[in-house]
Short mmCIF file of C-alpha atoms and ligand atoms in Angstrom, two decimals:
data_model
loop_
_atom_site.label_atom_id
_atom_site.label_comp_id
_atom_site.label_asym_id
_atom_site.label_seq_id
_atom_site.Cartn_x
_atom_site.Cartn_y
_atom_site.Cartn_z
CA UNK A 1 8.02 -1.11 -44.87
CA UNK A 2 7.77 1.46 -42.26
CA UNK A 3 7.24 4.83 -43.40
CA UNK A 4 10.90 5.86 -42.51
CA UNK A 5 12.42 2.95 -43.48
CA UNK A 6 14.40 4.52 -46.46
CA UNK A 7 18.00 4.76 -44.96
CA UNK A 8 17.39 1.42 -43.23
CA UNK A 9 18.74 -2.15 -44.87
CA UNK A 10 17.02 -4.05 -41.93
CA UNK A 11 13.87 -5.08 -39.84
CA UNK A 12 13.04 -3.61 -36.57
CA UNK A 13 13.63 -6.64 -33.47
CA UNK A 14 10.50 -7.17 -32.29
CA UNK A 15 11.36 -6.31 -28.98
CA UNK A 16 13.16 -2.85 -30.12
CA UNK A 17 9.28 -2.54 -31.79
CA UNK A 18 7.09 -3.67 -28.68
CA UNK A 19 9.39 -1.43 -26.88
CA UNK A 20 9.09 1.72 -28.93
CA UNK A 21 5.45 1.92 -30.17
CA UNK A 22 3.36 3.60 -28.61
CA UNK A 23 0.22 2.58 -30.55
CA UNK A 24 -1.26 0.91 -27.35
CA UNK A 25 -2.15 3.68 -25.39
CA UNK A 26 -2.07 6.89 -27.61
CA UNK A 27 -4.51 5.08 -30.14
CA UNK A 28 -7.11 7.15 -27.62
CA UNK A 29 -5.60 10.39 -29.41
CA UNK A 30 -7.07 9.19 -32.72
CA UNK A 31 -9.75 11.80 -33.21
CA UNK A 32 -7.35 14.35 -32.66
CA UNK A 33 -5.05 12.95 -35.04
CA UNK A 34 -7.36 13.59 -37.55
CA UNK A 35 -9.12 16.81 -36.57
CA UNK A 36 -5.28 17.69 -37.27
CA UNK A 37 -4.79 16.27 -40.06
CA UNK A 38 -8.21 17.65 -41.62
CA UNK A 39 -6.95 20.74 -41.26
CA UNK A 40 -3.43 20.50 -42.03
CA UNK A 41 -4.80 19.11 -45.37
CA UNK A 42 -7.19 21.55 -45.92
CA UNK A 43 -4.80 24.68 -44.96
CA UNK A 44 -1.93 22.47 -47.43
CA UNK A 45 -5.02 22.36 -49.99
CA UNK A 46 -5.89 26.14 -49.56
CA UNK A 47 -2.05 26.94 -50.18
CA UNK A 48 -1.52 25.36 -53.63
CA UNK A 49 1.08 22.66 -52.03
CA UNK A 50 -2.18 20.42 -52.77
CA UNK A 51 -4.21 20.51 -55.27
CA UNK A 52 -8.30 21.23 -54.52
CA UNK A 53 -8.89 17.73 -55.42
CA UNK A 54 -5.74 16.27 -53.94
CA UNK A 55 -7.10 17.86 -50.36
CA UNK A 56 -10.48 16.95 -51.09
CA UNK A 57 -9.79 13.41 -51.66
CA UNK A 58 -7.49 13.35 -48.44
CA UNK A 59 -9.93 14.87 -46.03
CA UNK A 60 -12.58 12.74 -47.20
CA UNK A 61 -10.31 9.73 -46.35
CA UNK A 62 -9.55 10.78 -43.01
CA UNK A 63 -13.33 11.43 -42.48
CA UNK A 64 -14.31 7.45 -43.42
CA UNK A 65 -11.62 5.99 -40.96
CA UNK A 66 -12.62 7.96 -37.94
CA UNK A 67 -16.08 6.61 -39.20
CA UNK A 68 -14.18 3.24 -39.28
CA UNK A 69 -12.70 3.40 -36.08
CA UNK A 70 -16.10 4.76 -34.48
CA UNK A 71 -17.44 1.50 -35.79
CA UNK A 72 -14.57 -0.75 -34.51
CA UNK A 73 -13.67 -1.72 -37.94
CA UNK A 74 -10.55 -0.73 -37.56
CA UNK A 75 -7.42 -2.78 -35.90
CA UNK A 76 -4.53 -0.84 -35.35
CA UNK A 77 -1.03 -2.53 -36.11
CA UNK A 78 2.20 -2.65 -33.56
CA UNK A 79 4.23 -2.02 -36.47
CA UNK A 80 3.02 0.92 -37.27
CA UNK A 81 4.40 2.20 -34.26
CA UNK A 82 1.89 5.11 -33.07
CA UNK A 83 -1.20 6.67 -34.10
CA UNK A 84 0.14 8.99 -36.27
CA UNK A 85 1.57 6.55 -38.81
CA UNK A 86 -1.40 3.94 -38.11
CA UNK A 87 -3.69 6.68 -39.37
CA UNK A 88 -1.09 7.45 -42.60
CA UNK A 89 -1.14 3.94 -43.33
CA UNK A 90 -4.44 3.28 -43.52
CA UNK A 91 -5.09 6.63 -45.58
CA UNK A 92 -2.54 5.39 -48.02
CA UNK A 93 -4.35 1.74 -48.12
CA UNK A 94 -7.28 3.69 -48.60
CA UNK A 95 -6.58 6.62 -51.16
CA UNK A 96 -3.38 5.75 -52.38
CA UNK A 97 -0.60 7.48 -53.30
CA UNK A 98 -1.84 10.89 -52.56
CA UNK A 99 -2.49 10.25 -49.22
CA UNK A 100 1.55 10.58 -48.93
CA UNK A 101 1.20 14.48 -49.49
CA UNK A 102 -0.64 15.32 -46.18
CA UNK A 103 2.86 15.30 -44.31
CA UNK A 104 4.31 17.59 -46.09
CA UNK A 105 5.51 20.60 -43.89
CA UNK A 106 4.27 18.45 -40.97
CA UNK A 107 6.61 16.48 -38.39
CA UNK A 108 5.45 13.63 -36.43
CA UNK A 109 6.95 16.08 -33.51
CA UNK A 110 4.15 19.00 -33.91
CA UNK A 111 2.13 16.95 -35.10
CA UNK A 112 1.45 14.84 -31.54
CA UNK A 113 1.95 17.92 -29.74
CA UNK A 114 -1.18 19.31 -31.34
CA UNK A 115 -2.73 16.07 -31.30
CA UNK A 116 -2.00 15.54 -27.26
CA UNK A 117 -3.16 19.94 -26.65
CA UNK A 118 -6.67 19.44 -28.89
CA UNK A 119 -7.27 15.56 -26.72
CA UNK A 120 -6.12 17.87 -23.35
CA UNK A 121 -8.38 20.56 -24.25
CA UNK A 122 -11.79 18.44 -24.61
CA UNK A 123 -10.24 16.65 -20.66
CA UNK A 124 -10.06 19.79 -19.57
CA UNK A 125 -13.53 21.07 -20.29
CA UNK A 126 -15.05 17.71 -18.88
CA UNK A 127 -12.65 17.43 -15.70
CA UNK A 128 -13.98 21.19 -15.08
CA UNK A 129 -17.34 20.10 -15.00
CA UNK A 130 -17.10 16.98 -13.27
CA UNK A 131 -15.75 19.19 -10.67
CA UNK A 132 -18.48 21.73 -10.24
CA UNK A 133 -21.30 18.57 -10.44
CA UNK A 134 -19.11 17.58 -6.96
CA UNK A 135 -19.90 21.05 -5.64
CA UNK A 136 -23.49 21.43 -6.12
CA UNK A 137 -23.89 17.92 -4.50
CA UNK A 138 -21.85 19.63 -1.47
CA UNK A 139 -23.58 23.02 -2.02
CA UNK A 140 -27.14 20.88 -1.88
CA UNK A 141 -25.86 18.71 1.43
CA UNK A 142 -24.54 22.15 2.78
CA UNK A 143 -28.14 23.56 2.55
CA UNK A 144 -30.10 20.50 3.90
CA UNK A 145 -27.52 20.97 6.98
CA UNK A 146 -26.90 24.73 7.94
CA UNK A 147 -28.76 23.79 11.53
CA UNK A 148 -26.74 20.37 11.67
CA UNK A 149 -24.37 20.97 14.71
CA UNK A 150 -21.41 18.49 14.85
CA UNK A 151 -18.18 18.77 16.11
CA UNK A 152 -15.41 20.59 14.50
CA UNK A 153 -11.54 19.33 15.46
CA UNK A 154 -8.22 20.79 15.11
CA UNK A 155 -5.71 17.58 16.11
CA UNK A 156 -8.48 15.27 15.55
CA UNK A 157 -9.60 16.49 19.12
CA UNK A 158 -12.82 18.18 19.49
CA UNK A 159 -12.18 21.66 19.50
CA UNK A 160 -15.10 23.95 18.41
CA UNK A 161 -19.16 23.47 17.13
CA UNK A 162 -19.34 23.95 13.84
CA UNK A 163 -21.87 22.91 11.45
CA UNK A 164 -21.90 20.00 8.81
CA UNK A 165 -23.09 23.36 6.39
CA UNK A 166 -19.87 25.00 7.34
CA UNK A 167 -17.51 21.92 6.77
CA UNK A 168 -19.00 21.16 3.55
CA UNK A 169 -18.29 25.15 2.45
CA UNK A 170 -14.80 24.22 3.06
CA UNK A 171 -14.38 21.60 0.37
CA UNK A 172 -16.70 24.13 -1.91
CA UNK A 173 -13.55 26.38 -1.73
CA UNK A 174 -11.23 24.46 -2.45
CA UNK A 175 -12.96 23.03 -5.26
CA UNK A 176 -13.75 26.28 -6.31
CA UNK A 177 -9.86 26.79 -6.86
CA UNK A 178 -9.43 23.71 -8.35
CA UNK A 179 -11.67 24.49 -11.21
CA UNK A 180 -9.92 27.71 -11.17
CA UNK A 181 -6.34 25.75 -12.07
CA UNK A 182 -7.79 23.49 -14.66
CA UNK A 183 -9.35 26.78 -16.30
CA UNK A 184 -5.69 28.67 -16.15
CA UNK A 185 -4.18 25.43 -17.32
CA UNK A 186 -6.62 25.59 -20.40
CA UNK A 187 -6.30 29.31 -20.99
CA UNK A 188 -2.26 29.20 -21.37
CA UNK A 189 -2.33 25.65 -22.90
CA UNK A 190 -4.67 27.03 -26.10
CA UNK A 191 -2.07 27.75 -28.43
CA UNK A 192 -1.03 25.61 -31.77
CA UNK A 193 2.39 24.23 -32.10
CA UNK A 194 1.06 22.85 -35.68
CA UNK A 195 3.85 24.16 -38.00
CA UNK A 196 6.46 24.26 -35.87
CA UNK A 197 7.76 21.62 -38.07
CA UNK A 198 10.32 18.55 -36.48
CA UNK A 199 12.20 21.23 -34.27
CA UNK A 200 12.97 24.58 -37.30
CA UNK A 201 9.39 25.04 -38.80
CA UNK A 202 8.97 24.42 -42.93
CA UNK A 203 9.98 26.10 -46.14
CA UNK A 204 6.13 25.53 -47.12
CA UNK A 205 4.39 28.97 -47.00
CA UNK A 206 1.80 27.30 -44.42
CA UNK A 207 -0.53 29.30 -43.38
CA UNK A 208 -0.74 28.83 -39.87
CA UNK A 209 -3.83 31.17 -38.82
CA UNK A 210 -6.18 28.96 -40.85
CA UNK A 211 -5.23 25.90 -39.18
CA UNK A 212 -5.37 27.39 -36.20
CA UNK A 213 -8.64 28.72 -37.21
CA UNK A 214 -9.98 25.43 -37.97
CA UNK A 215 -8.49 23.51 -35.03
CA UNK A 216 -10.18 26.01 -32.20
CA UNK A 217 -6.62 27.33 -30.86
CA UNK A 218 -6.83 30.88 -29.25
CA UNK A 219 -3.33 31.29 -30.69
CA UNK A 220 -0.25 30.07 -32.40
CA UNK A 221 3.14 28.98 -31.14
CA UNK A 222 5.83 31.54 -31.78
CA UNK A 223 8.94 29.34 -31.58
CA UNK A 224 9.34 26.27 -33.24
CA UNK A 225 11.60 24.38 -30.53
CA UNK A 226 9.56 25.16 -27.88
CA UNK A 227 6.14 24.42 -30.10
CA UNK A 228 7.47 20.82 -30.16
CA UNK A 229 9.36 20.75 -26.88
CA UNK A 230 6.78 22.76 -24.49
CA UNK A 231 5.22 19.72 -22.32
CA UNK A 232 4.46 22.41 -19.22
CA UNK A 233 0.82 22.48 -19.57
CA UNK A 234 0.40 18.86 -18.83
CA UNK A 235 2.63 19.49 -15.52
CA UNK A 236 0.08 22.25 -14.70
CA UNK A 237 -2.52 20.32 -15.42
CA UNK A 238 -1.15 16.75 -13.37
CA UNK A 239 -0.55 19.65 -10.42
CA UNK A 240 -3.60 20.81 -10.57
CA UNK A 241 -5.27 16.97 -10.55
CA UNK A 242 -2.82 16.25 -7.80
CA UNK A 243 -4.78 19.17 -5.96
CA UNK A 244 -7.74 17.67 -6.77
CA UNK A 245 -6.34 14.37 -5.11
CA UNK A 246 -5.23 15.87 -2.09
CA UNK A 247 -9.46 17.34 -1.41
CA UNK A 248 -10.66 14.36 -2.14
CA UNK A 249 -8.27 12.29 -0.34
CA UNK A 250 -8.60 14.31 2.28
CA UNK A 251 -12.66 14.70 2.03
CA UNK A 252 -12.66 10.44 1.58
CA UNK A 253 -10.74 10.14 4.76
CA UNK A 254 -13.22 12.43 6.79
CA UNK A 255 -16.24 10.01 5.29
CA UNK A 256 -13.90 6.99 6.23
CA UNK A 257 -13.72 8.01 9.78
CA UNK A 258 -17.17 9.52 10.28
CA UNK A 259 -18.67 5.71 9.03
CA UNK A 260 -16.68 4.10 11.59
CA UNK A 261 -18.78 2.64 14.52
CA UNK A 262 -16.86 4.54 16.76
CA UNK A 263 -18.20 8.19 15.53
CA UNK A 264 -21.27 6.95 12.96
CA UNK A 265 -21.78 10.47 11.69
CA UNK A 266 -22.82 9.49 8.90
CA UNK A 267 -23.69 5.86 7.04
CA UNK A 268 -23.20 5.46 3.50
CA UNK A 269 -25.81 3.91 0.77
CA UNK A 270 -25.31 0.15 0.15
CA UNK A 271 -24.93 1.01 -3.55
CA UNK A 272 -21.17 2.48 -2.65
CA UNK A 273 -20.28 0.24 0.36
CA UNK A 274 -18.55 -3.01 -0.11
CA UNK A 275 -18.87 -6.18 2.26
CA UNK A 276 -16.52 -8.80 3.76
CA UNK A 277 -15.51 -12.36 2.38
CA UNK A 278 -15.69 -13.53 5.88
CA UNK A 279 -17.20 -10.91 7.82
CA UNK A 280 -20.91 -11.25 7.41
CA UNK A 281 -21.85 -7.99 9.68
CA UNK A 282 -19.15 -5.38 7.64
CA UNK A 283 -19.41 -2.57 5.39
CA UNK A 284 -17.03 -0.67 4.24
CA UNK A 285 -16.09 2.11 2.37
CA UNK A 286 -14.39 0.79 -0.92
CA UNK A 287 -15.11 3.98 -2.54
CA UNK A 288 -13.29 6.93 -0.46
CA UNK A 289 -10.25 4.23 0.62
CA UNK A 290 -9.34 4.09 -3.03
CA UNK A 291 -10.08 7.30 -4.22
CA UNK A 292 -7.65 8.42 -0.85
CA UNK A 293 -5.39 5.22 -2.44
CA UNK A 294 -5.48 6.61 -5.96
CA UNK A 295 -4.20 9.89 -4.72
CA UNK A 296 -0.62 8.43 -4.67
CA UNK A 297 -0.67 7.60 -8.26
CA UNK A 298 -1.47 10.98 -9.81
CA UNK A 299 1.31 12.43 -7.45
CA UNK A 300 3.58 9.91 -9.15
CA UNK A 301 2.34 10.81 -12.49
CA UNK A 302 3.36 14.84 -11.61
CA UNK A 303 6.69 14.24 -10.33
CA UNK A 304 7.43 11.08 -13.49
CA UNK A 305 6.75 14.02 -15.61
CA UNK A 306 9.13 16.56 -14.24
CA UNK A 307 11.28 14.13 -13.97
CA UNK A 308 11.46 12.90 -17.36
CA UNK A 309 11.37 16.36 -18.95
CA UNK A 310 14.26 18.16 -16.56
CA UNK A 311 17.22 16.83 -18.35
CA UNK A 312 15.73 16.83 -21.99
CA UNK A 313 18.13 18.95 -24.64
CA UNK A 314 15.81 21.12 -27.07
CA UNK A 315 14.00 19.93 -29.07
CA UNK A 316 12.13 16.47 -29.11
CA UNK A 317 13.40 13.62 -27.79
CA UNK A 318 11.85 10.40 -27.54
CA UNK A 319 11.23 10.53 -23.50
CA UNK A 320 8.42 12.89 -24.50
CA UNK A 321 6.01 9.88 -25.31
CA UNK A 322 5.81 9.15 -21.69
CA UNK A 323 4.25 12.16 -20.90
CA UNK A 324 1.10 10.19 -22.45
CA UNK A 325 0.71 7.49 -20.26
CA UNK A 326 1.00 9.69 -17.61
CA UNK A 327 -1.49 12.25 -18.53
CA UNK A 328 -3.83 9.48 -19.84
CA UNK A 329 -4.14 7.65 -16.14
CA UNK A 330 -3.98 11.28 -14.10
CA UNK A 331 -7.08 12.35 -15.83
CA UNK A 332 -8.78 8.85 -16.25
CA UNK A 333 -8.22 8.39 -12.80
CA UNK A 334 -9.71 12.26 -11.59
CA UNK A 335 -12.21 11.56 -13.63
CA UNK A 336 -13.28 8.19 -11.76
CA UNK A 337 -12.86 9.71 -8.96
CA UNK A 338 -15.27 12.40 -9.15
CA UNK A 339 -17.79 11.09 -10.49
CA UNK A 340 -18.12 8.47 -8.19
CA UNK A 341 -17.58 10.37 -5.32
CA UNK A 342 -20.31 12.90 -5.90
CA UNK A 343 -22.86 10.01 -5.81
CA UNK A 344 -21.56 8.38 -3.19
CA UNK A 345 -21.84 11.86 -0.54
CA UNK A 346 -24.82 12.64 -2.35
CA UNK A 347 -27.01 9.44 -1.03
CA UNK A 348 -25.20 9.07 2.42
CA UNK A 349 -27.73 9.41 5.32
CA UNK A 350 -26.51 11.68 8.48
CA UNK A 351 -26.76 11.19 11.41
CA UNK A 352 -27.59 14.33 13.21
CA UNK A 353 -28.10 13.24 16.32
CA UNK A 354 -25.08 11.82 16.42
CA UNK A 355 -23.03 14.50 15.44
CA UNK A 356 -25.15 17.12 17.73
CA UNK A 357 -24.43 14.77 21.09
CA UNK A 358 -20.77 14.60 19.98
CA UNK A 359 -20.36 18.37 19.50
CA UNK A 360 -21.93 18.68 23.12
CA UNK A 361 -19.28 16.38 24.62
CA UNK A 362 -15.21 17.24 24.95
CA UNK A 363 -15.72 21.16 26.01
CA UNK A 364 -16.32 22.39 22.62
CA UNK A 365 -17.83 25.59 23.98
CA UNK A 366 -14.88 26.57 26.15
CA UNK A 367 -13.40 29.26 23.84
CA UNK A 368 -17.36 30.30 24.48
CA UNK A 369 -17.14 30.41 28.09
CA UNK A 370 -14.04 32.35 28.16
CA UNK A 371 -15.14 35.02 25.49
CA UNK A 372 -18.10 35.52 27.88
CA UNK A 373 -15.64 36.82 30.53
CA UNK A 374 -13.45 38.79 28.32
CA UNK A 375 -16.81 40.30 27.23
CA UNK A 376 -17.39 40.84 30.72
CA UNK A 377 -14.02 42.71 30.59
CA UNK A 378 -11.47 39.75 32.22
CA UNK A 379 -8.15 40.09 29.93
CA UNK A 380 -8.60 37.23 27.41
CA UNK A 381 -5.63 35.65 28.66
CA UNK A 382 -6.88 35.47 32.07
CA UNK A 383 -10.44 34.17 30.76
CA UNK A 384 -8.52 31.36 28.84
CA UNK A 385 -6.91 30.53 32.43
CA UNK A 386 -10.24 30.45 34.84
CA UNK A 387 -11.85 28.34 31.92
CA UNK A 388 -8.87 26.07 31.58
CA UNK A 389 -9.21 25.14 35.75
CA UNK A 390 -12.65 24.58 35.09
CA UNK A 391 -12.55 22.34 32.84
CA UNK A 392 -10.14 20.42 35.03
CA UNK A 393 -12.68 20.85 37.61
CA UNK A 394 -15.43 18.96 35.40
CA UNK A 395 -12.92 16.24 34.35
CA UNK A 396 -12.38 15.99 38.06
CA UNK A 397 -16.47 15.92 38.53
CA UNK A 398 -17.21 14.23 35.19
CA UNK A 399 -19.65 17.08 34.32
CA UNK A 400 -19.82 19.42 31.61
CA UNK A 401 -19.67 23.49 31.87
CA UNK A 402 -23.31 23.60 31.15
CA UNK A 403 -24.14 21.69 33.72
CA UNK A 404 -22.13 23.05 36.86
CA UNK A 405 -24.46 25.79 39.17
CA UNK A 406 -24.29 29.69 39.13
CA UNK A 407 -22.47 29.23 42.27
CA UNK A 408 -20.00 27.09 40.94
CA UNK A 409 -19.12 29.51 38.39
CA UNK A 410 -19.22 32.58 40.64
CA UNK A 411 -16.69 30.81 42.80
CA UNK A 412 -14.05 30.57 39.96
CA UNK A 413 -14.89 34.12 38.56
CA UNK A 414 -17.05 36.74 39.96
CA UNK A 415 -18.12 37.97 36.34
CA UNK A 416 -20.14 35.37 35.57
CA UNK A 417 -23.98 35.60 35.18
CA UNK A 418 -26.77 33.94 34.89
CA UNK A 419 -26.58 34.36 31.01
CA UNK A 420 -23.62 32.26 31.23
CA UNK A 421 -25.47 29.13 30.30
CA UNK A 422 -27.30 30.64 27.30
CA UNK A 423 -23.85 32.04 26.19
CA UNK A 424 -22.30 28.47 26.18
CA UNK A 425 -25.06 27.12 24.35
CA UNK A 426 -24.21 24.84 21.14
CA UNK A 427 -26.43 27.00 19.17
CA UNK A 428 -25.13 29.96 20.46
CA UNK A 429 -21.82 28.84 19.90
CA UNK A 430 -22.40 28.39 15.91
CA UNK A 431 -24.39 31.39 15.47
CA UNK A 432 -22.65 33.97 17.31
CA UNK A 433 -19.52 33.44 15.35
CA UNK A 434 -20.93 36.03 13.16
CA UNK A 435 -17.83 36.56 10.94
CA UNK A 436 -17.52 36.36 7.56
CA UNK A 437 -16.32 32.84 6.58
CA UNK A 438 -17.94 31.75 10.24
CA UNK A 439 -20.84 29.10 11.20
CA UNK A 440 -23.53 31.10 11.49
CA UNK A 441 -26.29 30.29 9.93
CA UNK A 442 -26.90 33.49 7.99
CA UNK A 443 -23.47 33.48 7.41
CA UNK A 444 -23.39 30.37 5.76
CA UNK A 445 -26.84 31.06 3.45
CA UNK A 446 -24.62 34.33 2.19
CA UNK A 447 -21.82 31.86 1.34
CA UNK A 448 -23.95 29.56 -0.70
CA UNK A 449 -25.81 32.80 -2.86
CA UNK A 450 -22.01 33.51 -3.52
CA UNK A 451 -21.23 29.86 -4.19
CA UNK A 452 -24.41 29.97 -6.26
CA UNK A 453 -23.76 33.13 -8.11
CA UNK A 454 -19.93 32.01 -9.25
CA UNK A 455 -21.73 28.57 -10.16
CA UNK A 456 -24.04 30.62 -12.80
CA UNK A 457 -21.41 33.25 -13.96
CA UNK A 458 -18.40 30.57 -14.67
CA UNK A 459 -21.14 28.71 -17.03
N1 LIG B 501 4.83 8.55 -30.64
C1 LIG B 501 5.65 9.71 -30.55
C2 LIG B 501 5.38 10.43 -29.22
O1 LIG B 501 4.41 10.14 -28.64
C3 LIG B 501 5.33 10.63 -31.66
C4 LIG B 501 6.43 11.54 -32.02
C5 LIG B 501 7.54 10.80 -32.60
N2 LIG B 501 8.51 11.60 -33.21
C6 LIG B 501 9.69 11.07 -33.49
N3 LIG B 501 10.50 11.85 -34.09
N4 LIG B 501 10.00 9.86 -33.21
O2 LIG B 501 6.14 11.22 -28.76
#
């Protein structure tokens, strides 16, 4: 019989129970389940509404099935519909009769929202350092490359020389703020809706500091409806995945186009390339098209979850189980994706050449050329002008600034110099741009102690 079967005179349909349950996918919360339950029992125990023994006997019971389930002794059943009753059940199998007291001032409804906030909790704290394992790899590529020139593109065109340091930095930041979202997502998520009841809280004098105590909660709920209803955390926390989608989609695309045969900046290890069926000469990069692929599906996961919680009345209803699939795959599939694609940047071999006879091709150190005259006291407007006709002139020629003569120069400007071609100089390019957040190399080693400093202080 189920354990609410009381008012009912018939059997589920099996479909109305395959449809329903939810036992296939939140039988992952089962540790939580009974970290809860351990100290819902214990706090009922220290109350009186169980006896010493009574609590005693149930905690011990709860302790040998997560043994049993550790061990895969344990087969959950469809009819028990979720986790929470599966675990009941067996506890009653188990210790008998007494094992019916641990609900008592409990509801199924706070009871999986402190189940899915201690399972979100423990994500949390391994998503954030997945995260910053991903940024020392790009820190560590960032300081093997401050010298690496390469192009850097607004458009996709070539635009400016950067360095492969300085690009890296980029993604640092914004990783950097990712692992800033999951930590605010933790830090407003950390409260205990345990005793909040099915929507009105309990008559039972619970005491709900000491389960919060024992469950690790910074703080307790302080409305019952919302304790139950409040699914917002996992919509801050499948935004801030989604973030973590879009830099890594976006970081997967760069590697994508950089392998290609056309710019072979770089050349990823065998160990995270895939080949062709037919193809015998191809490699390709499996890893950053489906981590750029898997983006998509944690977006969908966000906006299913908004969706299915904008039109809900207070309190529970039963749309909130979907919020577990959703959560489930979002972080399962962040977590895949970080830790594979920290490896797979980590062991790819760049091509420096490459990237240094790219950056020297397509003008890059224009802007250059016509900062040297507004130096030189030209309006920077009229710089960008005698620059912009002669770089027609070198299409025209098929040469590049660097290499056209003094006289050349002189005839579209009288302020240039000699020093010109030292001034338009790849390396001078990087290094002169000085500013804080620039290329230069000194620049960038000041980012990294900062990078490295935040790294040691957030541990
Ligand atoms: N499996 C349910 C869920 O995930 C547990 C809560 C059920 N509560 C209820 N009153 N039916 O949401």
């Amino acid at each position: 019989m189920k354990l609410w079967g009381g008012r009912f005179s018939k059997d589920s349909n099996p479909l109305m129970e395959d449809f329903h349950s939810s036992i296939a996918f939140d039988q992952r919360l089962y540790k939580e389940d009974i970290e809860g339950s351990i100290a819902h029992g214990t706090m009922l125990g220290s109350i009186g509404v169980l006896s010493e023994e009574e609590a005693q006997l149930i905690v011990r019971g709860l302790k040998e099935i997560l043994q049993e389930i550790e061990e895969g002794k344990i087969e959950f059943s469809l009819e028990a519909e979720d986790i929470h009753m599966n675990i009941e059940t067996i506890l009653t199998e188990k210790i008998g009769v007494v094992a019916k007291k641990l609900h008592t001032g409990r509801s199924r409804n706070d009871q999986v929202a402190t189940d899915l906030r201690l399972y979100v909790k423990k994500e949390i704290t391994i998503l954030k350092d997945l995260v910053l394992e991903l940024i020392k790899v790009l820190v560590d590529i960032s300081q093997a490359h401050k010298k690496t020139i390469m192009p850097g593109y607004t458009h996709l065109q070539k635009a400016q020389p950067i360095t492969l340091a300085h690009h890296m930095l980029a993604y640092v930041e914004m990783l950097k703020r990712d692992h800033g979202r999951l930590e605010d997502t933790f830090q407003r998520m950390d409260v205990m809706p345990l005793g909040s009841g099915a929507l009105a809280g309990t008559t039972f004098p619970l005491d709900r500091e000491y389960t919060r105590k024992l469950l690790g909660f910074r703080e307790i709920s302080l409305n019952s409806l919302d304790g139950v209803s409040d699914r917002d955390y996992l919509v801050e926390l499948e935004g801030a995945l989604s973030l973590i989608m879009v830099h890594l989609s976006r970081l997967s695309e760069e590697i994508i186009i950089w392998s290609t045969d056309e710019f072979k900046f770089i050349s990823l290890d065998d160990a995270y390339s895939t080949g062709s069926s037919i193809m015998p000469q191809k490699k390709n990069p499996d890893v950053t098209e489906l981590i750029r692929g898997k983006s998509g599906r944690v977006f969908g996961h966000l906006m299913a979850t908004l969706a299915m919680l904008k039109g809900l009345p207070l309190a529970y209803n039963k749309d909130m189980q979907e919020d577990k699939e959703a959560v489930f795959d979002a972080i399962d599939t962040v977590k895949k994706s970080l830790m594979i694609i920290a490896p797979t940047i980590g062991t790819m071999t760049v091509n420096q050449e490459k990237m240094r006879y790219e950056a020297a091709k397509g003008f890059t150190n224009a802007t250059d050329a016509a900062d040297y005259l507004a130096k030189a006291g030209l309006p920077f407007r009229e710089a960008h002008e005698v620059i912009g006709k002669m770089v027609a002139y070198c299409i025209e020629k098929g040469e590049s600034l660097e290499e056209l003569t003094i006289e050349e120069y002189q005839g579209f400007s009288p302020f240039f110099k000699e020093d010109i071609y030292q001034a338009i100089s790849l390396m001078t390019c990087v290094n002169d741009r000085k500013v804080t957040g620039g290329p230069n190399i000194k620049v960038v080693e000041s980012h990294i102690e900062i990078i490295n400093k935040w790294i040691e202080e957030i541990k």
